[in-house]
Amino acid sequence: MTDATLSAAPAATDQPELKRVMGPWLLLLFIVGDILGTGIYALTGQVAKQVGGMVWLPFLVAFLVAMVTAFSYLELVTKYPRAAGAALYTHKAFGIHFVTFIVAFAVMCSGITSASTASRAFAANLSSALGLGLSGGIGITLLGLGFIAIVAAVNLRGVGESVKANVVLTCVELTGLLIIITIGFWAIGAGQGDVYRVMQFKPGTEGGMVWPVIAATTLAFFAMVGFEDSVNMAEETKDPSRIFPKILLAGLVITGVIYVLVSISAITLVSPEQLGEGETPLLKVVQAGAPNFPLWIFGFITMFAVANSALINMLMASRLVYGMSREHVLPPFLGKVHETRRTPYVAIGFTTLLAFALITFVGEVPALGGTTALLLLCVFTVVNIAVLVLRKDKVEHGHFRTPTILPVVGALACAFFAGPWTGRDPVQYQIAGILLGIGILLWFVTVWINRRSGVTPTEPNAEDFGKHGPMN
């Protein structure tokens, strides 16, 4: 395959183009649905544990970092509307197969860590909704493993994704967050709770508030995951060069506002200390602000939201492994397809085993969610640099051009928040290092296999390599 596949002009092919069915409102729902999910449902309490009542501030900072990076994605998706994902942008900018592979494998790993985070949140909310009394430890771990096993079974059977299904799931996720906001502000209007907490920083913190906020932002950034995945809908969007910029930015603003309002509602009704205990922070908000509200209903809304995130992420991860195998950058056995189900069963088994290991040996939501954010911050750093490198590549059609300062700021900000100086838990680097180490080992095994069999990898295929990204 040549770079013609990545150009803005339609490639000469016998295959018909995808139908452009997505207008502004449908695209907006898709983007909002991609961002909403596990992050805000599972990690609000952990953010509060680090910064106290100002839990909204790390979410706001994370939103600003995501917004700057979104401008880089906007230039790339309108410049190359047929390209797909960070790995393909990386290959077009640098043309180094190993770098492209590392970016694609990092995206795949972020999907697995995200799904593992969702499995823990699902298990904790299931325990609370059904009154099982499993506060943590082996009980939640076993439930999480069982959940991922069910996801693997669904994945093996085969799942068709559709924009209409995404709209339904978005409405469910959004309903849960609107319930929290309504309960919080109704309580504030009734004089309940302590609204002054929103301006109270965690007491007794040495060195001021800057570094704790930075540390909390590295975790809160997980809640912004998903905006970059919308670039994969470029070929199905009406006039993407015109509507993508304003719709993507509008989607980010809407989710950012929702996250800030949810944070304010939560901290008004529940103290930071209580919010930071356990893995079901928003259930505590419902209990405190609306004790007569059926808790099991909200528990199932949360479970539905995070279950969708887990399924989509495991689908993405297994298909990406399958695609990399087809492109001869992972061992060929990972590309085997089931004869009757026509699903990549070996890739599904491989990604499921990695998820099992993460749930069993890591377990905690902050470590898993933080690792997802770490991997994506590294990927976003590369994408921001790629925008600047690709400025020399001219295309014939008009496209969005971000001010040069923004990708520079984006690259510096993402690299900064990925660094150990932020106070990030060292275990996150260990998890990311082990996962990427597995990828590098498989890369060298594949190089050896290719040399033995006389296979030379060609240009990566946009349909198989790096098309999908993680979803929150």
CSV table of C-alpha atoms in Angstrom, one decimal:
chain,number,residue,atom,x,y,z
A,1,MET,CA,0.0,0.0,0.0
A,2,THR,CA,1.2,3.5,-0.8
A,3,ASP,CA,0.7,6.9,0.7
A,4,ALA,CA,-2.2,7.4,-1.7
A,5,THR,CA,-4.4,5.6,0.8
A,6,LEU,CA,-3.7,8.4,3.3
A,7,SER,CA,-4.3,11.3,0.9
A,8,ALA,CA,-7.3,13.5,1.0
A,9,ALA,CA,-8.4,12.5,-2.5
A,10,PRO,CA,-10.4,9.3,-2.8
A,11,ALA,CA,-8.2,6.4,-3.7
A,12,ALA,CA,-8.7,4.6,-7.0
A,13,THR,CA,-10.5,1.5,-5.9
A,14,ASP,CA,-13.4,-0.7,-6.8
A,15,GLN,CA,-14.8,-0.4,-3.3
A,16,PRO,CA,-17.6,2.2,-2.9
A,17,GLU,CA,-17.2,5.0,-0.5
A,18,LEU,CA,-18.8,4.9,2.9
A,19,LYS,CA,-22.2,6.6,3.1
A,20,ARG,CA,-22.0,10.1,4.6
A,21,VAL,CA,-24.9,9.9,7.0
A,22,MET,CA,-23.6,11.9,10.0
A,23,GLY,CA,-24.8,15.5,10.2
A,24,PRO,CA,-23.8,17.9,13.0
A,25,TRP,CA,-26.2,16.7,15.7
A,26,LEU,CA,-25.5,13.0,15.2
A,27,LEU,CA,-21.7,13.7,15.1
A,28,LEU,CA,-22.1,15.7,18.3
A,29,LEU,CA,-23.9,12.8,20.1
A,30,PHE,CA,-21.2,10.4,18.9
A,31,ILE,CA,-18.4,12.6,20.3
A,32,VAL,CA,-20.1,13.3,23.6
A,33,GLY,CA,-20.9,9.5,23.9
A,34,ASP,CA,-17.2,8.6,23.3
A,35,ILE,CA,-16.0,10.9,26.0
A,36,LEU,CA,-18.6,10.2,28.7
A,37,GLY,CA,-18.1,7.0,30.6
A,38,THR,CA,-16.0,5.2,33.2
A,39,GLY,CA,-13.7,8.1,34.1
A,40,ILE,CA,-16.2,10.4,35.7
A,41,TYR,CA,-18.2,7.5,37.2
A,42,ALA,CA,-15.3,5.8,38.8
A,43,LEU,CA,-12.5,8.4,39.5
A,44,THR,CA,-14.3,11.4,41.0
A,45,GLY,CA,-13.6,10.2,44.5
A,46,GLN,CA,-9.9,9.5,43.8
A,47,VAL,CA,-9.5,13.0,42.4
A,48,ALA,CA,-11.2,14.4,45.5
A,49,LYS,CA,-8.8,12.4,47.7
A,50,GLN,CA,-5.9,14.3,46.3
A,51,VAL,CA,-7.2,17.9,46.1
A,52,GLY,CA,-10.1,18.0,48.6
A,53,GLY,CA,-13.2,20.1,47.8
A,54,MET,CA,-11.7,21.6,44.6
A,55,VAL,CA,-12.3,18.3,42.8
A,56,TRP,CA,-13.6,20.3,39.8
A,57,LEU,CA,-10.2,22.0,39.1
A,58,PRO,CA,-8.3,18.9,37.9
A,59,PHE,CA,-11.1,18.1,35.5
A,60,LEU,CA,-11.0,21.6,34.2
A,61,VAL,CA,-7.2,21.4,33.6
A,62,ALA,CA,-7.6,18.0,31.9
A,63,PHE,CA,-10.3,19.5,29.7
A,64,LEU,CA,-7.9,22.4,28.7
A,65,VAL,CA,-5.1,20.0,27.8
A,66,ALA,CA,-7.6,17.8,25.8
A,67,MET,CA,-8.9,20.9,24.0
A,68,VAL,CA,-5.4,22.0,22.9
A,69,THR,CA,-4.7,18.5,21.6
A,70,ALA,CA,-8.1,18.4,19.8
A,71,PHE,CA,-7.0,21.3,17.6
A,72,SER,CA,-4.1,19.1,16.4
A,73,TYR,CA,-6.5,16.3,15.6
A,74,LEU,CA,-8.8,18.8,13.8
A,75,GLU,CA,-6.0,19.9,11.4
A,76,LEU,CA,-5.1,16.2,10.7
A,77,VAL,CA,-8.6,14.9,10.2
A,78,THR,CA,-9.6,17.8,7.8
A,79,LYS,CA,-6.2,17.6,6.0
A,80,TYR,CA,-6.4,13.8,5.6
A,81,PRO,CA,-10.1,12.9,6.0
A,82,ARG,CA,-9.4,9.3,4.9
A,83,ALA,CA,-6.6,8.7,7.4
A,84,ALA,CA,-7.4,6.8,10.5
A,85,GLY,CA,-6.0,7.3,14.0
A,86,ALA,CA,-2.8,8.3,15.7
A,87,ALA,CA,-0.7,5.5,14.3
A,88,LEU,CA,-1.4,6.4,10.7
A,89,TYR,CA,-0.7,10.1,11.4
A,90,THR,CA,2.6,9.1,13.0
A,91,HIS,CA,3.6,6.9,10.0
A,92,LYS,CA,2.8,9.7,7.6
A,93,ALA,CA,4.9,12.2,9.6
A,94,PHE,CA,7.9,10.0,10.4
A,95,GLY,CA,7.7,6.9,8.1
A,96,ILE,CA,9.4,4.7,10.7
A,97,HIS,CA,7.6,1.3,11.1
A,98,PHE,CA,8.8,0.7,14.6
A,99,VAL,CA,7.6,4.1,15.9
A,100,THR,CA,4.2,3.5,14.1
A,101,PHE,CA,4.0,0.1,15.8
A,102,ILE,CA,4.8,1.5,19.3
A,103,VAL,CA,2.1,4.2,18.9
A,104,ALA,CA,-0.5,1.6,17.7
A,105,PHE,CA,0.4,-0.9,20.5
A,106,ALA,CA,0.2,1.9,23.1
A,107,VAL,CA,-3.3,2.8,21.8
A,108,MET,CA,-4.2,-1.0,22.1
A,109,CYS,CA,-2.8,-1.2,25.6
A,110,SER,CA,-4.8,1.9,26.6
A,111,GLY,CA,-7.9,0.2,25.5
A,112,ILE,CA,-7.2,-2.8,27.7
A,113,THR,CA,-6.3,-0.7,30.7
A,114,SER,CA,-9.5,1.3,30.1
A,115,ALA,CA,-11.6,-1.8,29.9
A,116,SER,CA,-10.0,-3.2,33.1
A,117,THR,CA,-10.8,0.0,34.9
A,118,ALA,CA,-14.4,-0.3,33.6
A,119,SER,CA,-14.6,-3.9,34.9
A,120,ARG,CA,-13.6,-2.8,38.4
A,121,ALA,CA,-16.2,-0.1,38.3
A,122,PHE,CA,-18.8,-2.5,37.0
A,123,ALA,CA,-18.1,-5.0,39.8
A,124,ALA,CA,-18.2,-2.4,42.5
A,125,ASN,CA,-21.5,-0.9,41.3
A,126,LEU,CA,-23.0,-4.4,40.9
A,127,SER,CA,-22.1,-5.1,44.5
A,128,SER,CA,-23.7,-1.9,45.7
A,129,ALA,CA,-26.8,-2.2,43.5
A,130,LEU,CA,-27.5,-5.7,44.7
A,131,GLY,CA,-26.4,-5.2,48.2
A,132,LEU,CA,-23.7,-7.9,48.0
A,133,GLY,CA,-21.4,-6.0,50.5
A,134,LEU,CA,-18.2,-6.6,48.5
A,135,SER,CA,-16.2,-3.5,49.4
A,136,GLY,CA,-13.0,-4.6,47.6
A,137,GLY,CA,-10.4,-7.3,47.6
A,138,ILE,CA,-11.0,-10.7,46.1
A,139,GLY,CA,-14.8,-10.4,45.7
A,140,ILE,CA,-14.6,-7.3,43.4
A,141,THR,CA,-11.7,-8.9,41.6
A,142,LEU,CA,-13.6,-12.1,40.9
A,143,LEU,CA,-16.6,-10.1,39.7
A,144,GLY,CA,-14.4,-8.0,37.5
A,145,LEU,CA,-12.8,-11.2,36.0
A,146,GLY,CA,-16.2,-12.7,35.4
A,147,PHE,CA,-17.4,-9.5,33.7
A,148,ILE,CA,-14.4,-9.4,31.3
A,149,ALA,CA,-15.0,-13.1,30.6
A,150,ILE,CA,-18.5,-12.2,29.5
A,151,VAL,CA,-17.2,-9.4,27.4
A,152,ALA,CA,-14.8,-11.8,25.7
A,153,ALA,CA,-17.6,-14.2,25.0
A,154,VAL,CA,-19.7,-11.5,23.4
A,155,ASN,CA,-16.6,-10.4,21.5
A,156,LEU,CA,-16.1,-14.0,20.2
A,157,ARG,CA,-19.7,-14.2,19.1
A,158,GLY,CA,-19.3,-11.0,17.0
A,159,VAL,CA,-20.7,-7.6,17.6
A,160,GLY,CA,-21.9,-5.1,15.0
A,161,GLU,CA,-21.3,-1.4,16.0
A,162,SER,CA,-23.7,1.3,14.8
A,163,VAL,CA,-24.1,5.0,15.4
A,164,LYS,CA,-27.7,4.5,16.4
A,165,ALA,CA,-26.7,2.2,19.2
A,166,ASN,CA,-24.1,4.8,20.3
A,167,VAL,CA,-26.9,7.4,20.5
A,168,VAL,CA,-28.9,5.2,22.9
A,169,LEU,CA,-25.9,4.4,25.1
A,170,THR,CA,-25.0,8.1,25.2
A,171,CYS,CA,-28.4,9.0,26.4
A,172,VAL,CA,-28.1,6.4,29.2
A,173,GLU,CA,-24.7,7.7,30.3
A,174,LEU,CA,-25.8,11.3,30.1
A,175,THR,CA,-29.0,10.5,32.1
A,176,GLY,CA,-26.9,9.2,35.0
A,177,LEU,CA,-24.7,12.3,35.1
A,178,LEU,CA,-27.8,14.7,34.8
A,179,ILE,CA,-29.3,12.8,37.8
A,180,ILE,CA,-26.2,13.7,39.8
A,181,ILE,CA,-26.3,17.3,38.7
A,182,THR,CA,-30.0,17.7,39.4
A,183,ILE,CA,-29.7,16.1,42.9
A,184,GLY,CA,-26.7,18.3,43.7
A,185,PHE,CA,-28.2,21.6,42.7
A,186,TRP,CA,-31.6,20.7,44.1
A,187,ALA,CA,-29.9,20.1,47.4
A,188,ILE,CA,-28.0,23.3,47.2
A,189,GLY,CA,-31.2,25.2,46.5
A,190,ALA,CA,-32.8,23.5,49.5
A,191,GLY,CA,-29.9,24.6,51.7
A,192,GLN,CA,-28.5,21.1,52.1
A,193,GLY,CA,-24.9,20.1,51.9
A,194,ASP,CA,-21.9,22.4,52.1
A,195,VAL,CA,-21.4,24.5,48.9
A,196,TYR,CA,-18.4,26.2,50.4
A,197,ARG,CA,-16.4,22.9,50.0
A,198,VAL,CA,-16.0,23.7,46.3
A,199,MET,CA,-13.3,26.3,47.2
A,200,GLN,CA,-11.6,24.3,49.9
A,201,PHE,CA,-8.3,22.7,49.1
A,202,LYS,CA,-7.1,19.6,50.9
A,203,PRO,CA,-5.8,20.7,54.3
A,204,GLY,CA,-2.3,19.9,55.4
A,205,THR,CA,-0.9,19.6,51.9
A,206,GLU,CA,2.8,20.6,51.8
A,207,GLY,CA,4.1,22.7,49.0
A,208,GLY,CA,0.9,24.5,48.2
A,209,MET,CA,-1.9,23.4,45.8
A,210,VAL,CA,-0.1,23.4,42.4
A,211,TRP,CA,1.5,19.9,42.5
A,212,PRO,CA,-1.4,18.1,44.0
A,213,VAL,CA,-3.7,19.6,41.3
A,214,ILE,CA,-1.2,18.5,38.7
A,215,ALA,CA,-1.1,15.0,40.2
A,216,ALA,CA,-4.9,14.8,40.3
A,217,THR,CA,-5.1,16.1,36.7
A,218,THR,CA,-3.0,13.1,35.5
A,219,LEU,CA,-5.8,10.9,36.8
A,220,ALA,CA,-8.7,13.2,35.7
A,221,PHE,CA,-7.4,13.1,32.1
A,222,PHE,CA,-8.8,9.6,31.8
A,223,ALA,CA,-12.2,11.2,31.9
A,224,MET,CA,-11.5,13.1,28.7
A,225,VAL,CA,-10.5,10.0,26.7
A,226,GLY,CA,-12.5,9.4,23.5
A,227,PHE,CA,-12.5,12.8,21.7
A,228,GLU,CA,-9.7,11.6,19.4
A,229,ASP,CA,-11.7,8.5,18.3
A,230,SER,CA,-14.2,10.7,16.4
A,231,VAL,CA,-11.7,11.2,13.6
A,232,ASN,CA,-12.5,7.7,12.4
A,233,MET,CA,-16.0,8.9,11.4
A,234,ALA,CA,-14.6,11.4,8.9
A,235,GLU,CA,-15.6,9.3,5.9
A,236,GLU,CA,-19.1,9.0,7.1
A,237,THR,CA,-19.6,12.7,8.0
A,238,LYS,CA,-21.2,15.2,5.7
A,239,ASP,CA,-18.7,17.9,4.7
A,240,PRO,CA,-16.2,17.0,7.5
A,241,SER,CA,-13.7,19.8,6.7
A,242,ARG,CA,-16.4,22.3,7.5
A,243,ILE,CA,-18.4,20.8,10.4
A,244,PHE,CA,-15.8,18.8,12.3
A,245,PRO,CA,-13.9,21.7,14.0
A,246,LYS,CA,-17.0,23.3,15.5
A,247,ILE,CA,-18.7,20.0,16.5
A,248,LEU,CA,-15.6,18.4,18.1
A,249,LEU,CA,-14.9,21.6,20.1
A,250,ALA,CA,-18.6,21.8,21.1
A,251,GLY,CA,-18.6,18.2,22.2
A,252,LEU,CA,-15.5,18.8,24.4
A,253,VAL,CA,-17.0,21.9,25.9
A,254,ILE,CA,-20.3,20.1,26.7
A,255,THR,CA,-18.5,17.2,28.4
A,256,GLY,CA,-16.2,19.6,30.2
A,257,VAL,CA,-19.1,21.6,31.6
A,258,ILE,CA,-20.9,18.3,32.7
A,259,TYR,CA,-17.8,17.1,34.5
A,260,VAL,CA,-17.4,20.4,36.4
A,261,LEU,CA,-21.1,20.4,37.4
A,262,VAL,CA,-21.0,16.7,38.5
A,263,SER,CA,-17.9,17.5,40.6
A,264,ILE,CA,-19.5,20.5,42.3
A,265,SER,CA,-22.7,18.5,43.0
A,266,ALA,CA,-20.7,15.6,44.4
A,267,ILE,CA,-18.4,17.5,46.7
A,268,THR,CA,-21.3,19.7,48.0
A,269,LEU,CA,-23.2,16.6,49.3
A,270,VAL,CA,-20.3,14.3,50.2
A,271,SER,CA,-17.1,15.2,52.0
A,272,PRO,CA,-13.8,14.5,50.1
A,273,GLU,CA,-12.8,11.9,52.6
A,274,GLN,CA,-16.0,9.9,52.1
A,275,LEU,CA,-16.0,10.5,48.3
A,276,GLY,CA,-12.5,9.0,48.1
A,277,GLU,CA,-13.4,5.7,49.9
A,278,GLY,CA,-14.3,2.8,47.7
A,279,GLU,CA,-15.0,2.6,43.9
A,280,THR,CA,-18.6,3.9,43.7
A,281,PRO,CA,-18.3,7.7,44.5
A,282,LEU,CA,-21.5,8.8,42.6
A,283,LEU,CA,-23.7,6.3,44.3
A,284,LYS,CA,-22.7,8.0,47.6
A,285,VAL,CA,-23.9,11.3,46.1
A,286,VAL,CA,-27.3,9.8,45.3
A,287,GLN,CA,-27.6,8.3,48.8
A,288,ALA,CA,-26.7,11.7,50.4
A,289,GLY,CA,-28.8,14.0,48.2
A,290,ALA,CA,-31.8,11.8,47.4
A,291,PRO,CA,-32.1,9.0,50.0
A,292,ASN,CA,-35.5,8.0,48.6
A,293,PHE,CA,-34.2,7.6,45.1
A,294,PRO,CA,-34.0,3.9,44.2
A,295,LEU,CA,-30.2,3.3,44.5
A,296,TRP,CA,-30.3,0.2,42.3
A,297,ILE,CA,-31.6,2.2,39.3
A,298,PHE,CA,-28.6,4.5,39.4
A,299,GLY,CA,-26.3,1.5,40.0
A,300,PHE,CA,-27.6,-0.1,36.9
A,301,ILE,CA,-27.2,3.1,34.9
A,302,THR,CA,-23.6,3.2,36.0
A,303,MET,CA,-23.1,-0.4,35.2
A,304,PHE,CA,-24.6,0.1,31.7
A,305,ALA,CA,-22.3,3.0,31.0
A,306,VAL,CA,-19.1,1.3,32.0
A,307,ALA,CA,-20.1,-2.0,30.5
A,308,ASN,CA,-20.4,-0.3,27.1
A,309,SER,CA,-17.0,1.3,27.5
A,310,ALA,CA,-15.4,-2.1,28.4
A,311,LEU,CA,-17.0,-3.9,25.4
A,312,ILE,CA,-16.0,-1.2,22.9
A,313,ASN,CA,-12.5,-1.0,24.2
A,314,MET,CA,-11.9,-4.8,24.1
A,315,LEU,CA,-13.4,-4.9,20.6
A,316,MET,CA,-11.0,-2.2,19.6
A,317,ALA,CA,-8.0,-3.8,21.2
A,318,SER,CA,-8.6,-7.3,19.7
A,319,ARG,CA,-9.2,-5.9,16.2
A,320,LEU,CA,-6.1,-3.7,16.4
A,321,VAL,CA,-4.0,-6.8,17.4
A,322,TYR,CA,-5.6,-8.7,14.5
A,323,GLY,CA,-4.8,-5.8,12.1
A,324,MET,CA,-1.2,-5.5,13.3
A,325,SER,CA,-0.8,-9.3,12.7
A,326,ARG,CA,-2.2,-8.9,9.2
A,327,GLU,CA,0.4,-6.1,8.6
A,328,HIS,CA,3.2,-8.5,9.7
A,329,VAL,CA,4.2,-6.4,12.7
A,330,LEU,CA,2.9,-8.9,15.2
A,331,PRO,CA,3.2,-12.7,15.0
A,332,PRO,CA,0.9,-14.3,12.3
A,333,PHE,CA,-0.9,-16.6,14.8
A,334,LEU,CA,-2.5,-13.5,16.4
A,335,GLY,CA,-4.4,-12.9,13.1
A,336,LYS,CA,-6.2,-16.3,13.1
A,337,VAL,CA,-10.0,-16.0,12.5
A,338,HIS,CA,-12.6,-18.5,13.8
A,339,GLU,CA,-14.0,-20.5,10.9
A,340,THR,CA,-17.7,-20.2,11.9
A,341,ARG,CA,-17.9,-17.0,13.9
A,342,ARG,CA,-15.4,-15.1,11.7
A,343,THR,CA,-14.0,-13.3,14.7
A,344,PRO,CA,-10.2,-13.0,15.6
A,345,TYR,CA,-10.4,-15.5,18.4
A,346,VAL,CA,-6.6,-15.6,19.1
A,347,ALA,CA,-6.4,-11.8,19.3
A,348,ILE,CA,-9.5,-11.8,21.6
A,349,GLY,CA,-7.8,-14.4,23.8
A,350,PHE,CA,-4.6,-12.5,23.9
A,351,THR,CA,-6.2,-9.2,24.9
A,352,THR,CA,-8.5,-10.9,27.4
A,353,LEU,CA,-5.5,-12.5,29.1
A,354,LEU,CA,-3.8,-9.2,29.5
A,355,ALA,CA,-7.0,-7.7,31.0
A,356,PHE,CA,-7.2,-10.7,33.4
A,357,ALA,CA,-3.6,-10.0,34.5
A,358,LEU,CA,-4.3,-6.3,35.1
A,359,ILE,CA,-7.5,-6.9,37.1
A,360,THR,CA,-5.8,-9.6,39.2
A,361,PHE,CA,-2.4,-8.2,39.9
A,362,VAL,CA,-3.1,-4.4,39.7
A,363,GLY,CA,-6.7,-4.3,40.6
A,364,GLU,CA,-7.1,-0.7,41.8
A,365,VAL,CA,-9.0,1.7,39.6
A,366,PRO,CA,-6.6,4.7,40.1
A,367,ALA,CA,-3.6,2.6,38.8
A,368,LEU,CA,-5.5,1.3,35.8
A,369,GLY,CA,-7.2,4.6,34.9
A,370,GLY,CA,-3.9,6.5,35.4
A,371,THR,CA,-2.1,4.1,33.2
A,372,THR,CA,-4.7,4.7,30.4
A,373,ALA,CA,-4.1,8.4,30.7
A,374,LEU,CA,-0.3,7.9,30.8
A,375,LEU,CA,-0.3,5.9,27.5
A,376,LEU,CA,-2.6,8.4,25.8
A,377,LEU,CA,-0.7,11.4,26.9
A,378,CYS,CA,2.4,9.9,25.3
A,379,VAL,CA,0.4,9.2,22.1
A,380,PHE,CA,-1.0,12.8,22.1
A,381,THR,CA,2.6,14.2,22.5
A,382,VAL,CA,3.6,12.4,19.3
A,383,VAL,CA,0.4,13.5,17.4
A,384,ASN,CA,1.0,17.2,18.4
A,385,ILE,CA,4.5,16.9,17.0
A,386,ALA,CA,3.3,15.1,13.9
A,387,VAL,CA,1.1,18.2,13.1
A,388,LEU,CA,4.1,20.4,12.9
A,389,VAL,CA,6.1,17.9,10.9
A,390,LEU,CA,3.3,17.5,8.3
A,391,ARG,CA,3.0,21.2,7.8
A,392,LYS,CA,5.4,20.7,4.8
A,393,ASP,CA,3.0,18.3,3.2
A,394,LYS,CA,0.6,20.3,1.1
A,395,VAL,CA,-2.9,19.1,0.0
A,396,GLU,CA,-5.1,20.5,-2.7
A,397,HIS,CA,-8.2,21.1,-0.7
A,398,GLY,CA,-8.9,23.6,2.0
A,399,HIS,CA,-8.6,22.4,5.6
A,400,PHE,CA,-8.6,23.5,9.2
A,401,ARG,CA,-5.2,24.9,10.3
A,402,THR,CA,-4.6,25.3,14.0
A,403,PRO,CA,-2.4,28.2,15.2
A,404,THR,CA,1.2,26.9,15.4
A,405,ILE,CA,1.4,27.8,19.1
A,406,LEU,CA,-1.3,25.2,20.0
A,407,PRO,CA,0.4,22.0,18.9
A,408,VAL,CA,3.6,23.3,20.5
A,409,VAL,CA,1.7,23.9,23.8
A,410,GLY,CA,-0.1,20.6,23.4
A,411,ALA,CA,3.1,18.6,22.9
A,412,LEU,CA,4.8,20.3,25.9
A,413,ALA,CA,1.7,19.9,28.1
A,414,CYS,CA,1.1,16.3,27.3
A,415,ALA,CA,4.8,15.4,27.7
A,416,PHE,CA,4.7,17.3,31.1
A,417,PHE,CA,1.7,15.5,32.4
A,418,ALA,CA,3.2,12.2,31.4
A,419,GLY,CA,6.3,12.8,33.4
A,420,PRO,CA,7.2,11.4,36.9
A,421,TRP,CA,7.6,14.9,38.3
A,422,THR,CA,3.8,15.2,38.4
A,423,GLY,CA,3.5,12.9,41.4
A,424,ARG,CA,2.1,10.1,39.2
A,425,ASP,CA,2.1,6.7,41.0
A,426,PRO,CA,5.2,4.8,39.9
A,427,VAL,CA,3.1,1.7,39.4
A,428,GLN,CA,1.6,3.3,36.3
A,429,TYR,CA,5.0,3.4,34.6
A,430,GLN,CA,5.6,-0.2,35.6
A,431,ILE,CA,2.3,-1.3,34.1
A,432,ALA,CA,2.9,0.7,30.9
A,433,GLY,CA,6.4,-0.5,30.7
A,434,ILE,CA,5.4,-4.2,31.0
A,435,LEU,CA,2.7,-3.8,28.4
A,436,LEU,CA,4.9,-2.0,25.9
A,437,GLY,CA,7.7,-4.5,26.7
A,438,ILE,CA,5.4,-7.3,25.7
A,439,GLY,CA,4.8,-5.5,22.4
A,440,ILE,CA,8.5,-4.9,21.7
A,441,LEU,CA,9.2,-8.6,22.4
A,442,LEU,CA,6.5,-9.6,20.0
A,443,TRP,CA,7.9,-7.1,17.4
A,444,PHE,CA,11.3,-8.8,17.5
A,445,VAL,CA,9.7,-12.2,17.3
A,446,THR,CA,7.8,-11.0,14.3
A,447,VAL,CA,10.9,-9.6,12.6
A,448,TRP,CA,12.6,-12.9,13.0
A,449,ILE,CA,9.5,-14.8,11.6
A,450,ASN,CA,9.4,-12.3,8.7
A,451,ARG,CA,13.1,-12.8,7.8
A,452,ARG,CA,12.7,-16.6,8.0
A,453,SER,CA,9.7,-16.5,5.7
A,454,GLY,CA,10.9,-13.7,3.4
A,455,VAL,CA,8.1,-11.3,4.2
A,456,THR,CA,8.6,-7.5,4.1
A,457,PRO,CA,6.0,-5.3,5.8
A,458,THR,CA,4.5,-2.7,3.5
A,459,GLU,CA,2.8,0.6,4.3
A,460,PRO,CA,0.3,0.1,7.1
A,461,ASN,CA,-3.4,-0.2,6.0
A,462,ALA,CA,-5.7,2.4,7.4
A,463,GLU,CA,-8.5,-0.2,7.7
A,464,ASP,CA,-6.4,-2.6,9.9
A,465,PHE,CA,-3.7,-0.6,11.6
A,466,GLY,CA,-4.4,2.2,14.1
A,467,LYS,CA,-8.0,3.0,13.0
A,468,HIS,CA,-9.7,2.7,16.4
A,469,GLY,CA,-8.8,4.5,19.6
A,470,PRO,CA,-9.9,4.0,23.2
A,471,MET,CA,-13.3,5.1,24.4
A,472,ASN,CA,-14.0,6.4,27.9
